[in-house]
Amino acid sequence: MLVDAWWFWPAVLFLFTFVIGIIAPISGVGGGVLFVPLTTAFFPFNVDFIRGTGLIMALTSSLSSAPQLTKKGLANLRIMAPIVAVSSVTSILGGIVGLWITNSFPEGKHYINIMLGIVLFVIFVVMATSKRVEFPEVREQDGLSKKLGVAGAWYEPSLERVVEYRITNMAIAIPAFAMVGFIAGMFGLGAGWANVPVLNLIMGAPVKVATSTSMLIITVNDAAAAWIYLANGAVLPVIVIPSVIGITIGARIGAKLAVKAKPKAVRYLVMGIMLMSAVLDVWKGLSGLGYVPGF
Amino acid sequence: MVEEVEVEPMNKVFARVMEVMTLIGLIVMIVPGLISLTGENVYVDPIKTVQNWDKPAEEFWTDVKGIRIHGYDWFLTNLEYFDCISLVGIVILALTPIVSILATIPKAPRVYKLILTVVLVEMLFAIVRPLIMAGGGH
């Protein structure tokens, strides 16, 4: 049978990530956030390999876009460096704890499935409720941001001028990034869904700076956690390669379609899919523990 | 007329190094990775992989190759296989932020030299941790 052929699942995975790659840029959701929960719900791979792949996917896509954004002045090391000094440690811890749970307890993967479903609910709520401010006004910088000189500028084509910005609330934001780093490392998720609102709404970074600097943060956090997964054999090329290629090709098409498509409708569709996969992941975990019937 | 934005030297260096390293990493990961998908000359037998990929990583390696994995020698000592070469590409990608930070430190303002050095030490710890603390995440 076709399903029994070894190449069947990698081929399906390629098509699946290709579709995710298309819809992710249109909806404004990171590919990894869709990949990990949906693959956990519908594919036969253990959650260890899914998280390892999710991390490599998020790392690859952020590494591909971060240099260009940095050269334009949109992604800024002055913002990234103090944040990753803390969040890369928690990201490593997340990877260690995540693999420890699945490998040390017979029911570990079911606990991870349930926790992943809960995290997805949180992401859903964040996406549904957080509003973005295009150009937040920072009247006064906090002491730490001032001391570090966290500011920057970029040329904004829509305004045909250089936009200057300053950052604030660094000390308040760092614990939030620490938590996000842990979740990213533990579940193999890119963390743009959390990085962007914190950078934009708490620290006062303009939306474009927030999304770009988030990419920079992901490069460091996910690279740090990737070593944990590599050192534990949780990265299999047979799963990683079709996924990275699928999402990369899909994202290029998606980025072009995003100009024409109605982002709101697609965003609602993606949020619906996330909610569904959250339910499925929790259900799969509970059924694995024997609390509810399987599906 | 488009106004010029002066990007800080530390940002410029970081971006340039990251760009080059990412390109090298992607090529080394994808080309051998694609060849490995033919199932020829691979370290991990694809049929056994399919039969066992529902197991946690530790159990998977015990059942497929009869080994326990602590560190990186499981692929670094098997570079004659395409899937292991592909993993070297992933290593290069995971090294990219480290090398970029290392190149950036000389160009960074004094306080950022310190912060970036701290990040560098943390990243190096992530690499060597599985080697000095056997057991990894297991």
Coordinates of C-alpha atoms in Angstrom, one line a residue:
Chain A
M1 CA 0.0 0.0 0.0
L2 CA 1.1 3.6 -0.7
V3 CA 0.9 4.5 3.0
D4 CA 3.4 1.7 3.8
A5 CA 6.0 3.1 1.4
W6 CA 8.8 4.8 3.5
W7 CA 8.7 7.9 1.3
F8 CA 5.0 8.4 1.6
W9 CA 5.1 10.5 4.8
P10 CA 8.0 12.7 3.8
A11 CA 6.2 13.4 0.5
V12 CA 2.9 14.3 2.4
L13 CA 5.0 16.4 4.8
F14 CA 6.5 18.4 1.9
L15 CA 2.9 19.1 0.5
F16 CA 1.7 19.9 4.0
T17 CA 4.5 22.4 4.8
F18 CA 4.2 23.9 1.3
V19 CA 0.5 24.8 2.1
I20 CA 1.6 26.1 5.6
G21 CA 4.3 28.1 3.8
I22 CA 1.6 29.7 1.6
I23 CA -0.9 30.6 4.3
A24 CA 1.6 31.7 7.0
P25 CA 2.7 35.0 5.4
I26 CA -0.9 35.8 4.3
S27 CA -2.2 35.3 7.9
G28 CA 0.7 36.9 9.6
V29 CA 1.3 33.7 11.7
G30 CA 4.7 32.0 11.9
G31 CA 5.0 28.7 10.0
G32 CA 6.4 26.9 13.1
V33 CA 3.3 27.8 15.2
L34 CA 1.1 26.0 12.6
F35 CA 3.6 23.2 11.9
V36 CA 4.2 21.8 15.4
P37 CA 0.6 21.4 16.6
L38 CA -0.8 20.3 13.3
T39 CA 1.9 17.7 12.7
T40 CA 1.5 16.5 16.3
A41 CA -2.2 16.0 15.7
F42 CA -2.1 14.4 12.2
F43 CA 1.3 12.8 11.6
P44 CA 2.8 9.6 13.0
F45 CA 6.1 11.1 14.2
N46 CA 7.0 11.3 17.9
V47 CA 6.7 14.8 19.3
D48 CA 10.5 14.8 19.9
F49 CA 11.2 14.8 16.1
I50 CA 8.4 17.3 15.4
R51 CA 9.8 19.8 17.9
G52 CA 13.3 19.3 16.6
T53 CA 12.0 19.9 13.1
G54 CA 9.9 22.9 14.2
L55 CA 13.0 24.5 15.7
I56 CA 15.1 24.0 12.6
M57 CA 12.3 25.4 10.4
A58 CA 12.0 28.5 12.5
L59 CA 15.8 28.9 12.6
T60 CA 16.1 28.6 8.9
S61 CA 13.4 31.0 8.0
S62 CA 14.6 33.6 10.6
L63 CA 18.2 33.3 9.4
S64 CA 17.1 33.8 5.8
S65 CA 15.3 37.0 6.5
A66 CA 17.1 38.6 9.4
P67 CA 20.3 39.9 7.5
Q68 CA 18.3 41.9 5.0
L69 CA 16.1 43.4 7.8
T70 CA 19.2 44.2 9.8
K71 CA 20.9 46.0 6.9
K72 CA 17.8 48.2 6.4
G73 CA 17.9 49.2 10.1
L74 CA 14.6 47.4 10.8
A75 CA 16.1 44.6 13.0
N76 CA 18.3 46.1 15.7
L77 CA 21.0 44.4 17.8
R78 CA 20.7 47.1 20.4
I79 CA 17.2 45.7 21.2
M80 CA 18.1 42.0 20.6
A81 CA 21.3 41.7 22.7
P82 CA 19.9 42.3 26.2
I83 CA 16.8 40.2 25.5
V84 CA 18.7 37.1 24.2
A85 CA 21.2 37.3 27.0
V86 CA 18.3 36.1 29.2
S87 CA 16.0 34.3 26.7
S88 CA 18.6 32.0 25.2
V89 CA 19.2 30.5 28.6
T90 CA 15.5 29.8 29.1
S91 CA 15.3 28.5 25.5
I92 CA 18.0 25.9 26.3
L93 CA 16.3 25.0 29.6
G94 CA 13.0 24.6 27.6
G95 CA 14.7 22.1 25.2
I96 CA 16.2 20.2 28.1
V97 CA 12.9 20.0 30.1
G98 CA 10.8 19.1 27.0
L99 CA 13.1 16.2 26.0
W100 CA 13.4 15.1 29.6
I101 CA 9.6 14.8 29.9
T102 CA 9.1 12.7 26.8
N103 CA 12.1 10.4 27.5
S104 CA 11.9 9.9 31.2
F105 CA 8.2 9.2 31.6
P106 CA 6.3 6.5 29.7
E107 CA 3.4 9.0 29.3
G108 CA 5.7 11.9 28.7
K109 CA 4.6 12.6 25.1
H110 CA 0.9 12.7 26.1
Y111 CA 1.8 15.4 28.7
I112 CA 3.6 17.3 26.1
N113 CA 0.6 17.1 23.7
I114 CA -1.7 18.4 26.4
M115 CA 0.7 21.3 27.3
L116 CA 1.1 22.1 23.6
G117 CA -2.7 22.3 23.2
I118 CA -2.8 24.7 26.2
V119 CA 0.0 26.9 24.8
L120 CA -1.9 27.0 21.5
F121 CA -5.0 28.3 23.3
V122 CA -2.9 31.0 24.8
I123 CA -1.5 31.9 21.4
F124 CA -5.0 32.0 20.0
V125 CA -6.1 34.4 22.7
V126 CA -3.0 36.6 22.2
M127 CA -3.8 36.7 18.5
A128 CA -7.5 37.4 19.0
T129 CA -7.0 40.2 21.5
S130 CA -3.7 42.0 20.9
K131 CA -3.9 45.1 18.7
R132 CA -0.8 46.5 17.1
V133 CA 0.3 50.1 17.1
E134 CA 2.0 51.1 13.8
F135 CA 4.2 53.9 15.3
P136 CA 4.0 53.9 19.1
E137 CA 5.0 57.1 20.8
V138 CA 7.7 56.7 23.5
R139 CA 7.8 59.9 25.5
E140 CA 10.4 58.8 28.0
Q141 CA 12.8 55.9 28.0
D142 CA 13.3 53.8 31.1
G143 CA 16.7 53.9 32.8
L144 CA 18.1 50.6 31.4
S145 CA 17.0 51.4 27.8
K146 CA 18.5 54.9 28.1
K147 CA 21.8 53.5 29.5
L148 CA 22.0 51.0 26.6
G149 CA 21.0 53.7 24.0
V150 CA 18.3 51.5 22.6
A151 CA 17.1 53.5 19.6
G152 CA 17.3 53.3 15.8
A153 CA 16.0 54.5 12.5
W154 CA 14.9 53.2 9.1
Y155 CA 13.6 54.5 5.8
E156 CA 9.9 54.0 5.6
P157 CA 8.9 54.0 1.9
S158 CA 5.1 54.5 2.6
L159 CA 6.0 57.8 4.4
E160 CA 8.9 58.6 2.1
R161 CA 11.1 59.6 5.1
V162 CA 13.4 58.2 7.8
V163 CA 11.5 57.1 10.9
E164 CA 13.4 57.3 14.2
Y165 CA 12.3 55.4 17.3
R166 CA 13.2 54.8 20.9
I167 CA 12.6 51.8 23.1
T168 CA 11.4 51.7 26.7
N169 CA 10.4 49.2 29.5
M170 CA 13.4 46.9 28.8
A171 CA 13.4 45.7 32.4
I172 CA 9.7 44.8 32.4
A173 CA 9.9 43.1 29.0
I174 CA 12.9 40.8 29.7
P175 CA 11.0 38.4 32.1
A176 CA 8.3 38.1 29.4
F177 CA 11.0 37.1 26.8
A178 CA 12.4 34.7 29.3
M179 CA 9.1 32.9 29.5
V180 CA 8.6 33.0 25.7
G181 CA 12.2 31.5 25.2
F182 CA 11.3 28.6 27.5
I183 CA 8.1 27.8 25.6
A184 CA 9.9 28.1 22.2
G185 CA 12.6 25.7 23.3
M186 CA 10.3 23.3 25.0
F187 CA 7.8 23.0 22.1
G188 CA 10.0 23.8 19.1
L189 CA 7.9 26.9 18.2
G190 CA 9.1 30.1 16.6
A191 CA 8.0 32.8 19.0
G192 CA 7.0 35.7 16.8
W193 CA 3.4 35.5 18.2
A194 CA 4.7 36.6 21.6
N195 CA 7.8 38.6 20.7
V196 CA 6.0 41.0 18.4
P197 CA 3.3 42.1 20.9
V198 CA 5.9 42.6 23.7
L199 CA 8.2 44.6 21.5
N200 CA 5.4 46.6 20.0
L201 CA 3.0 47.2 22.9
I202 CA 5.3 47.1 26.0
M203 CA 8.6 48.3 24.6
G204 CA 7.1 50.8 22.1
A205 CA 8.9 49.4 18.9
P206 CA 7.1 50.3 15.7
V207 CA 5.4 47.2 14.2
K208 CA 8.0 46.8 11.4
V209 CA 10.9 47.0 13.9
A210 CA 9.1 44.6 16.2
T211 CA 8.5 41.9 13.6
S212 CA 12.0 42.3 12.2
T213 CA 13.8 42.3 15.6
S214 CA 11.6 39.3 16.6
M215 CA 13.3 37.4 13.7
L216 CA 16.7 38.3 15.1
I217 CA 15.7 37.1 18.6
I218 CA 14.5 33.8 17.1
T219 CA 17.8 33.2 15.3
V220 CA 19.7 33.2 18.7
N221 CA 17.0 31.5 20.8
D222 CA 16.3 28.7 18.4
A223 CA 20.0 28.1 17.6
A224 CA 20.7 27.7 21.3
A225 CA 17.8 25.2 21.7
A226 CA 18.7 23.4 18.4
W227 CA 22.0 22.1 20.0
I228 CA 19.9 20.3 22.7
Y229 CA 17.8 18.5 20.1
L230 CA 20.8 17.7 17.9
A231 CA 22.7 16.3 20.9
N232 CA 19.7 14.0 21.7
G233 CA 19.2 12.7 18.2
A234 CA 15.8 14.5 17.9
V235 CA 16.6 15.9 14.4
L236 CA 16.0 13.5 11.5
P237 CA 16.9 14.8 8.0
V238 CA 14.1 12.6 6.5
I239 CA 11.6 14.8 8.4
V240 CA 13.5 18.1 8.4
I241 CA 14.5 18.3 4.7
P242 CA 11.0 18.0 3.2
S243 CA 9.6 20.4 5.8
V244 CA 12.2 23.1 5.3
I245 CA 12.0 22.9 1.5
G246 CA 8.2 22.8 1.5
I247 CA 7.8 25.8 3.8
T248 CA 10.5 27.8 2.0
I249 CA 8.9 27.4 -1.4
G250 CA 5.4 27.9 0.0
A251 CA 6.5 31.1 1.9
R252 CA 7.8 32.7 -1.3
I253 CA 4.5 32.1 -3.1
G254 CA 2.6 33.2 0.1
A255 CA 4.5 36.4 0.3
K256 CA 3.4 37.3 -3.3
L257 CA -0.2 36.3 -2.7
A258 CA -0.3 38.3 0.6
V259 CA -0.3 41.5 -1.5
K260 CA -3.6 40.4 -3.3
A261 CA -5.3 38.2 -0.7
K262 CA -7.7 39.3 2.0
P263 CA -5.5 38.9 5.1
K264 CA -8.4 39.1 7.6
A265 CA -10.3 36.2 6.1
V266 CA -7.2 34.1 6.0
R267 CA -6.2 35.2 9.5
Y268 CA -9.6 34.0 10.9
L269 CA -9.2 30.7 9.0
V270 CA -5.8 30.1 10.4
M271 CA -7.0 31.1 13.9
G272 CA -9.8 28.5 13.5
I273 CA -7.2 25.9 12.4
M274 CA -5.1 26.7 15.5
L275 CA -8.1 26.4 17.8
M276 CA -9.0 23.1 16.2
S277 CA -5.4 21.7 16.5
A278 CA -5.3 22.9 20.2
V279 CA -8.4 20.8 20.9
L280 CA -7.0 17.9 18.9
D281 CA -3.6 18.0 20.7
V282 CA -5.3 18.1 24.2
W283 CA -7.7 15.3 23.1
K284 CA -4.8 13.2 21.8
G285 CA -2.9 13.7 25.0
L286 CA -5.9 12.8 27.2
S287 CA -6.7 9.8 25.1
G288 CA -3.1 8.6 25.4
L289 CA -3.5 8.8 29.2
G290 CA -6.8 6.9 28.9
Y291 CA -9.1 9.7 30.1
V292 CA -11.0 10.0 26.9
P293 CA -11.6 7.6 23.9
G294 CA -9.1 7.8 21.0
F295 CA -9.8 9.2 17.5
Chain B
M1 CA 14.8 61.2 -3.2
V2 CA 15.4 58.3 -0.9
E3 CA 17.0 59.4 2.4
E4 CA 20.0 57.3 3.5
V5 CA 19.9 55.6 6.9
E6 CA 23.2 55.0 8.6
V7 CA 23.1 51.5 9.9
E8 CA 25.4 50.9 12.9
P9 CA 28.7 49.1 12.1
M10 CA 27.8 46.3 14.6
N11 CA 24.5 45.7 12.8
K12 CA 26.2 45.7 9.4
V13 CA 28.9 43.2 10.4
F14 CA 26.3 40.9 12.1
A15 CA 24.1 40.9 9.0
R16 CA 26.9 40.3 6.5
V17 CA 28.4 37.3 8.5
M18 CA 24.9 35.9 9.1
E19 CA 24.1 36.1 5.4
V20 CA 27.2 34.2 4.3
M21 CA 27.0 31.5 7.0
T22 CA 23.3 30.9 6.3
L23 CA 23.9 30.4 2.6
I24 CA 26.7 27.9 3.3
G25 CA 24.5 26.1 6.0
L26 CA 21.5 25.9 3.7
I27 CA 23.5 24.4 0.8
V28 CA 25.2 21.8 3.1
M29 CA 21.9 20.9 4.7
I30 CA 19.7 20.7 1.6
V31 CA 21.9 19.2 -1.2
P32 CA 23.0 16.1 0.7
G33 CA 19.6 16.0 2.5
L34 CA 17.8 15.8 -0.8
I35 CA 20.1 13.0 -2.0
S36 CA 19.5 11.2 1.3
L37 CA 15.8 11.2 0.5
T38 CA 16.5 8.7 -2.3
G39 CA 17.4 6.2 0.4
E40 CA 20.8 5.6 -1.0
N41 CA 24.0 5.7 1.2
V42 CA 22.2 6.8 4.4
Y43 CA 23.2 6.1 8.1
V44 CA 19.6 5.6 9.2
D45 CA 17.7 3.0 7.2
P46 CA 14.5 4.8 6.0
I47 CA 12.3 1.7 6.4
K48 CA 13.5 1.2 10.0
T49 CA 13.0 5.0 10.5
V50 CA 9.4 4.8 9.4
Q51 CA 8.8 1.8 11.7
N52 CA 10.1 3.6 14.7
W53 CA 9.6 7.4 14.4
D54 CA 6.6 7.3 16.7
K55 CA 9.0 6.5 19.6
P56 CA 10.7 9.1 21.8
A57 CA 14.2 10.0 20.5
E58 CA 16.1 7.8 23.0
E59 CA 14.0 4.7 22.3
F60 CA 14.2 5.4 18.6
W61 CA 18.0 5.2 18.5
T62 CA 18.1 2.2 20.7
D63 CA 15.8 0.3 18.4
V64 CA 17.0 1.5 15.1
K65 CA 20.8 1.6 15.6
G66 CA 21.3 0.0 19.0
I67 CA 23.0 3.2 20.3
R68 CA 22.5 5.8 23.1
I69 CA 23.0 9.3 21.9
H70 CA 24.9 11.9 24.1
G71 CA 26.4 14.6 21.9
Y72 CA 27.3 14.9 18.3
D73 CA 29.6 12.0 17.4
W74 CA 26.6 9.9 16.1
F75 CA 26.6 12.0 12.9
L76 CA 30.1 13.6 13.0
T77 CA 31.8 10.2 12.9
N78 CA 29.6 9.0 10.0
L79 CA 30.2 11.7 7.4
E80 CA 30.4 9.2 4.6
Y81 CA 26.5 9.1 4.7
F82 CA 24.4 11.8 3.1
D83 CA 22.0 12.2 6.0
C84 CA 24.9 12.9 8.4
I85 CA 26.4 15.5 6.0
S86 CA 23.0 17.1 5.9
L87 CA 23.1 17.4 9.8
V88 CA 26.5 19.2 9.4
G89 CA 24.5 21.8 7.5
I90 CA 22.2 22.2 10.5
V91 CA 25.2 22.5 12.7
I92 CA 26.5 25.4 10.5
L93 CA 23.1 27.0 10.7
A94 CA 23.1 26.7 14.5
L95 CA 26.6 28.1 14.6
T96 CA 25.6 31.1 12.5
P97 CA 24.4 33.4 15.3
I98 CA 27.5 32.5 17.3
V99 CA 30.0 33.3 14.5
S100 CA 28.0 36.5 13.7
I101 CA 28.2 37.6 17.4
L102 CA 31.9 36.8 17.5
A103 CA 32.5 38.9 14.4
T104 CA 30.4 41.7 15.8
I105 CA 32.0 42.1 19.3
P106 CA 35.0 44.2 18.1
K107 CA 32.6 46.6 16.3
A108 CA 30.2 46.9 19.2
P109 CA 30.0 49.8 21.8
R110 CA 31.6 48.9 25.1
V111 CA 28.4 47.9 27.0
Y112 CA 27.3 45.8 24.0
K113 CA 30.7 44.1 23.9
L114 CA 29.9 42.8 27.4
I115 CA 26.4 41.7 26.7
L116 CA 27.3 40.0 23.4
T117 CA 30.2 38.2 25.2
V118 CA 27.6 36.9 27.8
V119 CA 25.4 35.7 24.9
L120 CA 28.4 34.0 23.3
V121 CA 29.3 32.2 26.5
E122 CA 25.7 31.0 26.9
M123 CA 25.6 29.7 23.3
L124 CA 29.0 27.9 23.7
F125 CA 27.6 26.4 26.9
A126 CA 24.6 25.1 24.9
I127 CA 27.0 23.3 22.6
V128 CA 29.3 21.8 25.1
R129 CA 26.7 21.0 27.8
P130 CA 25.7 17.6 26.3
L131 CA 29.4 16.7 26.2
I132 CA 30.2 17.5 29.8
M133 CA 26.8 16.6 31.3
A134 CA 26.1 13.1 29.8
G135 CA 22.4 12.4 29.5
G136 CA 21.5 15.4 27.5
G137 CA 17.8 16.1 27.9
H138 CA 17.1 12.5 28.7

